[in-house]
Coordinates of C-alpha atoms and ligand atoms in Angstrom, one line a residue:
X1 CA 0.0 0.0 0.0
X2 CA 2.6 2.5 1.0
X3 CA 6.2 2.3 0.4
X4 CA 9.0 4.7 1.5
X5 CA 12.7 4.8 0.9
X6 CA 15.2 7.0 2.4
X7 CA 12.8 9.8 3.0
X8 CA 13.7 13.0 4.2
X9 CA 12.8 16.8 4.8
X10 CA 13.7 20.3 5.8
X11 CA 11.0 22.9 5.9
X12 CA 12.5 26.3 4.3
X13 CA 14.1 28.4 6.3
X14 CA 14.8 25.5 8.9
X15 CA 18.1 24.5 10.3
X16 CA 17.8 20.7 10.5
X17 CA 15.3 18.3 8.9
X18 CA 12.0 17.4 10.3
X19 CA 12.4 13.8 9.4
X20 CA 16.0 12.2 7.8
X21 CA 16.1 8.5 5.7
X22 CA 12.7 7.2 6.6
X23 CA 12.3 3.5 5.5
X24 CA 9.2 1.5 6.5
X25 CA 6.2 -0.3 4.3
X26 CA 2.8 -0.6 5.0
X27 CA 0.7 -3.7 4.1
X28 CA -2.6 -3.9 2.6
X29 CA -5.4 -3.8 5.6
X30 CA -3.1 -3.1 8.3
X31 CA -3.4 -0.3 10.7
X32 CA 0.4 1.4 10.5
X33 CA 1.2 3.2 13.9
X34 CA 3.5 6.1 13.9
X35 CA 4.2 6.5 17.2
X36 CA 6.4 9.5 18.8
X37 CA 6.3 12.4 20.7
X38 CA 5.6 16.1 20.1
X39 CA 8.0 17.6 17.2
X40 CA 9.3 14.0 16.1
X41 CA 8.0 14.6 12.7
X42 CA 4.8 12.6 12.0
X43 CA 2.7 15.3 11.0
X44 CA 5.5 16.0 8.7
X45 CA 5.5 12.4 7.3
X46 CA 1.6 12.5 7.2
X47 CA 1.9 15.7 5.1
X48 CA 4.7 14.1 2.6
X49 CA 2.3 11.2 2.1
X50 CA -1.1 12.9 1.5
X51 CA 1.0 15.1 -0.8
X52 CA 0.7 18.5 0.7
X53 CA 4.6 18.5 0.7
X54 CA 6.9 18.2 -2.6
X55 CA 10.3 18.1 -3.1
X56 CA 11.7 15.6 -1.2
X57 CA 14.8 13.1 -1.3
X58 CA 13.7 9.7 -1.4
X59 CA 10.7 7.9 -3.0
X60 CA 7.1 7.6 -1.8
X61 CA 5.2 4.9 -3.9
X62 CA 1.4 4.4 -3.1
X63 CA -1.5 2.2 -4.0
X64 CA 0.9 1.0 -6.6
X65 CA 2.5 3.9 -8.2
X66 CA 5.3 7.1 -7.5
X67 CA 3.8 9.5 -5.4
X68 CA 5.2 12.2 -7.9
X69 CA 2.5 10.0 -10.7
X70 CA -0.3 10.7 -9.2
X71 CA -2.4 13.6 -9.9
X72 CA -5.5 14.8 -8.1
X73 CA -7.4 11.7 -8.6
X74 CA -4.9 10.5 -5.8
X75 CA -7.8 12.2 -3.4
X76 CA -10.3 9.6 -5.0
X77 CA -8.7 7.0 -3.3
X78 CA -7.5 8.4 0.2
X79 CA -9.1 9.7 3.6
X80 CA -7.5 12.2 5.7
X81 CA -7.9 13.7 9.2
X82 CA -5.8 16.5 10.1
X83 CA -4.2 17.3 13.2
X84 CA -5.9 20.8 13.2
X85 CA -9.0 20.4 10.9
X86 CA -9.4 23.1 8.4
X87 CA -13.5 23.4 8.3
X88 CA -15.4 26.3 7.2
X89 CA -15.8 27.6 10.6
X90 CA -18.9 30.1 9.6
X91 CA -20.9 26.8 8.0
X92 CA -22.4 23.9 9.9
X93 CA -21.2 20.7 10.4
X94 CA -23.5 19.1 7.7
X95 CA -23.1 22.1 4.9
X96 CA -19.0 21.3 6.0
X97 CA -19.7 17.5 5.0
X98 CA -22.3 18.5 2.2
X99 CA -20.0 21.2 0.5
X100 CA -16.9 18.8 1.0
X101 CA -18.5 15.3 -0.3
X102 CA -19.4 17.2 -3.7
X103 CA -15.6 17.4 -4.2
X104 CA -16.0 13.7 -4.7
X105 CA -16.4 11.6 -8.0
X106 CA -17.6 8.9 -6.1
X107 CA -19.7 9.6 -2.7
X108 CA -20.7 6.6 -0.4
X109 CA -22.2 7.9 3.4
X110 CA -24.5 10.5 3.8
X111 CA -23.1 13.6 6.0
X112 CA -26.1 12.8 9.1
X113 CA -24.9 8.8 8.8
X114 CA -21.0 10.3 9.2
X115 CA -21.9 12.1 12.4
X116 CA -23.8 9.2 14.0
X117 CA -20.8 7.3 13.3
X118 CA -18.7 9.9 15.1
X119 CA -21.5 11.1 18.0
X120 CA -22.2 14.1 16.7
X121 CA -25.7 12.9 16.2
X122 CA -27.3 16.3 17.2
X123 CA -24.5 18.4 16.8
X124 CA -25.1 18.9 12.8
X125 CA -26.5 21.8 12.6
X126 CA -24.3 23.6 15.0
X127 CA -21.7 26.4 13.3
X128 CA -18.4 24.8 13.4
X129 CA -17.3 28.0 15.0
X130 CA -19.2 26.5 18.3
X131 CA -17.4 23.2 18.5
X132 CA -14.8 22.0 20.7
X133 CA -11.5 21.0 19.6
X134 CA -12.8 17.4 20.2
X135 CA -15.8 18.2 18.0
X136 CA -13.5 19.3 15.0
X137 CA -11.5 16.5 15.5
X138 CA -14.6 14.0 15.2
X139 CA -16.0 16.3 12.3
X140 CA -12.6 15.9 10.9
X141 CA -12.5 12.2 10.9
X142 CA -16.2 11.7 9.6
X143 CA -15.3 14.0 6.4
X144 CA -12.1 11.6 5.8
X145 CA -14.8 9.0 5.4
X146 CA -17.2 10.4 2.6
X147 CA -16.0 9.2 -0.3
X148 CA -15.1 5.5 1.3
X149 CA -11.6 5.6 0.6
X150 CA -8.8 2.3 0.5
X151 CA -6.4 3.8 2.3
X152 CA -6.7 6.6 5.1
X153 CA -4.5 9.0 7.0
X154 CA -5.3 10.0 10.4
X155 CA -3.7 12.2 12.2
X156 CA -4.1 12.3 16.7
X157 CA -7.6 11.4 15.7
X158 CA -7.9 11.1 19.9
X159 CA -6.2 13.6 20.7
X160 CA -8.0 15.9 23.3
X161 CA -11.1 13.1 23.3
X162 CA -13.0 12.3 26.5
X163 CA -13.0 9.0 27.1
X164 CA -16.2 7.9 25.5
X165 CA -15.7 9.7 22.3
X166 CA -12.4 8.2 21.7
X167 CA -13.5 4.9 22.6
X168 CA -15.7 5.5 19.3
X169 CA -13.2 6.8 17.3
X170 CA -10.9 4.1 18.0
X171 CA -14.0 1.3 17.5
X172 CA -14.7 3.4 14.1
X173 CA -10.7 2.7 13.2
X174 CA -11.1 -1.0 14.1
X175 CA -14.5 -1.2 11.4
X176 CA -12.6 0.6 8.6
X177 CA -9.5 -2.0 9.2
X178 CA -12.4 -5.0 9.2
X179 CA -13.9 -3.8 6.0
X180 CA -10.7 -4.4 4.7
X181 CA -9.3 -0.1 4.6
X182 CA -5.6 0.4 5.1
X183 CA -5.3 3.2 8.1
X184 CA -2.0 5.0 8.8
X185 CA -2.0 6.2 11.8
X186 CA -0.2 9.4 13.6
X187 CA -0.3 9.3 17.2
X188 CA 1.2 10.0 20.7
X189 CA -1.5 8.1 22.1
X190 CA 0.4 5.1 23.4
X191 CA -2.7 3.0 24.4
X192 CA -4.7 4.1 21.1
X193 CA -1.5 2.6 19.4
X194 CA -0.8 -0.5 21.6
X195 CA -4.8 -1.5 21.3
X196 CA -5.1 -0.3 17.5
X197 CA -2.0 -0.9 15.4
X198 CA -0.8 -4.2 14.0
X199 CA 2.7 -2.7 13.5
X200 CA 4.3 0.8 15.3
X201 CA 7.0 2.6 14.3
X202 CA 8.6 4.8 16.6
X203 CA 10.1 8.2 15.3
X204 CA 12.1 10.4 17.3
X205 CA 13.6 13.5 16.3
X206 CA 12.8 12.7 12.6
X207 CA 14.3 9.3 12.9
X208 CA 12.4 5.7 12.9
X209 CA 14.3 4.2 15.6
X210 CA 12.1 0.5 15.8
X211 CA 9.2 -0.7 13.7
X212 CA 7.4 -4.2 15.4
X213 CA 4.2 -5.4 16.2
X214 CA 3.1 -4.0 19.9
X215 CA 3.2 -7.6 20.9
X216 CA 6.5 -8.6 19.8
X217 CA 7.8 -5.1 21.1
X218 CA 6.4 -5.6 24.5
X219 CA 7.7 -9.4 24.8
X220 CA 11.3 -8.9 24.0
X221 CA 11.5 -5.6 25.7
X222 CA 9.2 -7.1 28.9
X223 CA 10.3 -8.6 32.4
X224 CA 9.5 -12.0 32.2
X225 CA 8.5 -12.1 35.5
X226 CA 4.9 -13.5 37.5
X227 CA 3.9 -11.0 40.4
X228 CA 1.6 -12.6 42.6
X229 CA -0.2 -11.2 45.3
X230 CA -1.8 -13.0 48.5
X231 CA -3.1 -13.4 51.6
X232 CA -1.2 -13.5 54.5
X233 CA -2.6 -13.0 58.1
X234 CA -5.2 -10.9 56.7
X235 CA -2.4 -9.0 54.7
X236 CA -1.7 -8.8 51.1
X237 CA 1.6 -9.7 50.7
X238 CA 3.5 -9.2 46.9
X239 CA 6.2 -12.0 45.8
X240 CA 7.7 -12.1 42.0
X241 CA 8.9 -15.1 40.0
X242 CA 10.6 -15.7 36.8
X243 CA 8.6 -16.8 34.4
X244 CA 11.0 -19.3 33.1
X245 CA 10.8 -22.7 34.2
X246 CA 8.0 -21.7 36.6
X247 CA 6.2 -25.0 37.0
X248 CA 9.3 -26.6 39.0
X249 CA 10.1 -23.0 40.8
X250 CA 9.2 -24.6 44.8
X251 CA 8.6 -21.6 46.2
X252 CA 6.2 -20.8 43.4
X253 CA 4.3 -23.9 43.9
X254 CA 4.5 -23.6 47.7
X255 CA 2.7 -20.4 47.5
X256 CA -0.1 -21.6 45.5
X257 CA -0.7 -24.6 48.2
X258 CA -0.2 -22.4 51.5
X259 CA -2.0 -19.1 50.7
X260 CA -4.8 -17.5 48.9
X261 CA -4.3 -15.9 45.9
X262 CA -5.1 -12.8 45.3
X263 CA -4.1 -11.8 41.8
X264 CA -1.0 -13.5 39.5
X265 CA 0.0 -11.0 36.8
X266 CA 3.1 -11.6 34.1
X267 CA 4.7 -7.9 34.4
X268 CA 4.9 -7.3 30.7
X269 CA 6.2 -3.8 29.6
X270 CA 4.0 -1.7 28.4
X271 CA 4.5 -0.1 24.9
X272 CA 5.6 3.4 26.5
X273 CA 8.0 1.6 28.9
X274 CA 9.4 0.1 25.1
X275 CA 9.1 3.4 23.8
X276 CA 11.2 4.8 26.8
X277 CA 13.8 1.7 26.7
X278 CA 14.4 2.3 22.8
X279 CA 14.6 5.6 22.1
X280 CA 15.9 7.1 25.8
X281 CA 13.0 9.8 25.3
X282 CA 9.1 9.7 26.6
X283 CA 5.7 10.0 25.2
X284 CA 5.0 13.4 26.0
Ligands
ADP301 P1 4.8 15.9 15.2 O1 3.6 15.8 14.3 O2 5.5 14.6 15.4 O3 4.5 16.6 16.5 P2 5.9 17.7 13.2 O4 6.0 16.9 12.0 O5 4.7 18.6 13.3 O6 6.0 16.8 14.5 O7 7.2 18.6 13.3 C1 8.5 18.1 13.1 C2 9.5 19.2 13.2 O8 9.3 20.1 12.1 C3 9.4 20.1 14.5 O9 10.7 20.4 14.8 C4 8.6 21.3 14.0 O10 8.9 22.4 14.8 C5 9.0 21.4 12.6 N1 8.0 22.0 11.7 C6 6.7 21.6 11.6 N2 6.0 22.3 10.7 C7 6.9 23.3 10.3 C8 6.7 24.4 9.3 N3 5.6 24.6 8.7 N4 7.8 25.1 9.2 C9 9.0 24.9 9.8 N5 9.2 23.9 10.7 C10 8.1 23.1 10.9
MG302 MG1 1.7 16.2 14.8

């Protein structure tokens, strides 16, 4: 779906690059995380991808072809949701949909059925100029989907959610991967990424420093270690064992016979504890 080789670029007038020799693939159906903090550069490579920035070293093929081949059809075939969504702030949400869904050849949901889908059931006939920052966002994301693109860009698409809204943002993301969509996705949303994504990459400072699946990442990075908690005179007592060779660890086993367990955990590592051990920088 998306191919990129030795990628790189320097805004005019800036010192260093935003992102250097960017290499990564991303498979047909698969929900690409681009994981990194604030200034790392993924609106930058969202940008470079969508086409909104030329001139570049390195080659960008997608949906089969050179970036620099496509023409504006490109926008046929793609969905994007921008970090800051430019709508037409003096319209409502469903003349925003309306007026941007007739720049479409082909059209697919109607504007109302793009807002249930996002919870802005009621909202639609609010000015855009009322919304919250979490409301453009959603309106952002259910314009990416009017023409039912293949492949589609999303950029923090949670960012700034409440809980229940991004919970349906991220189920949304999971239905467009079902139906067989390829989603890139920008985010520093480490839980959106871990739950989401079947491969991250992290970028830091313009760099892709590791690309896995969250799984993989978490298992070779983790403590293979069981925590178990119990009861001991009343009091919870904590105990960890290596995982390794666990079924003929005695004072495993003792535990189990002479106490009542409370809870028994393997202590994985959690993406951001990955991100942290890999690229010596956090999240946020
Ligand atoms: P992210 O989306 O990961 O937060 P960005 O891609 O927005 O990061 O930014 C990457 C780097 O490029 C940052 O250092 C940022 O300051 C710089 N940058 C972003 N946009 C511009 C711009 N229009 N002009 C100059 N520098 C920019
Ligand atoms: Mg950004």
């Amino acid at each position: 779906m998306i191919q990129v080789k030795n990628l790189s670029y320097t805004y005019t007038k800036a010192s260093e690059p935003a992102v250097t020799g960017l290499n990564f693939t991303v498979e047909n159906g698969e929900i690409f995380g681009f994981l990194g903090p604030s200034g790392a550069g993924k609106s930058t490579t969202q940008k470079i991808l969508i086409g909104l920035l030329k001139n570049y070293p390195g080659s960008v093929s997608i949906l089969g072809k050179s970036l620099l081949d496509w023409n504006s059809d490109y926008y046929e075939h793609i969905g994007v949701s921008f970090e800051f969504p430019n709508h037409y702030l003096k319209l409502t949400a469903l003349e925003n949909l309306t007026y941007f869904g007739s720049l479409y050849k082909s059209k697919k949901h109607s504007p109302q059925d793009l807002l249930d889908l996002v919870g802005l059931n009621n909202d639609g006939k609010m000015l855009v100029s009322q919304y919250s920052k979490g409301m453009k966002t959603r309106l952002g994301v259910a314009r990416s989907l009017l023409h039912n693109p293949d492949l589609l860009f999303m950029d923090e698409p949670t960012a700034g959610l409440d809980p229940v809204s991004s919970r349906r943002i991220r189920d949304l993301i999971r239905k467009q991967k079902e139906d067989g969509k390829t989603i890139f996705l920008t985010t520093h949303d480490m839980v959106t990424a871990d739950e989401l994504c079947d491969r991250v990459a992290f970028i830091v400072d313009g760099e892709i420093k590791l690309i896995g699946t969250p799984r993989d990442l978490k298992l070779q990075h983790g403590e293979p270690n069981v925590r178990v908690e119990y009861d001991d005179s009343r009091k919870t007592q904590r105990e960890d064992f290596p995982l390794k060779d666990l079924g003929n660890n005695a004072g495993f086993l003792n535990l189990l016979k002479k106490h009542t367990i409370q809870t028994i955990h393997t202590l994985e590592a959690t993406l951001e504890d990955v991100f942290i051990q890999a690229t010596g920088r956090s999240l946020s």
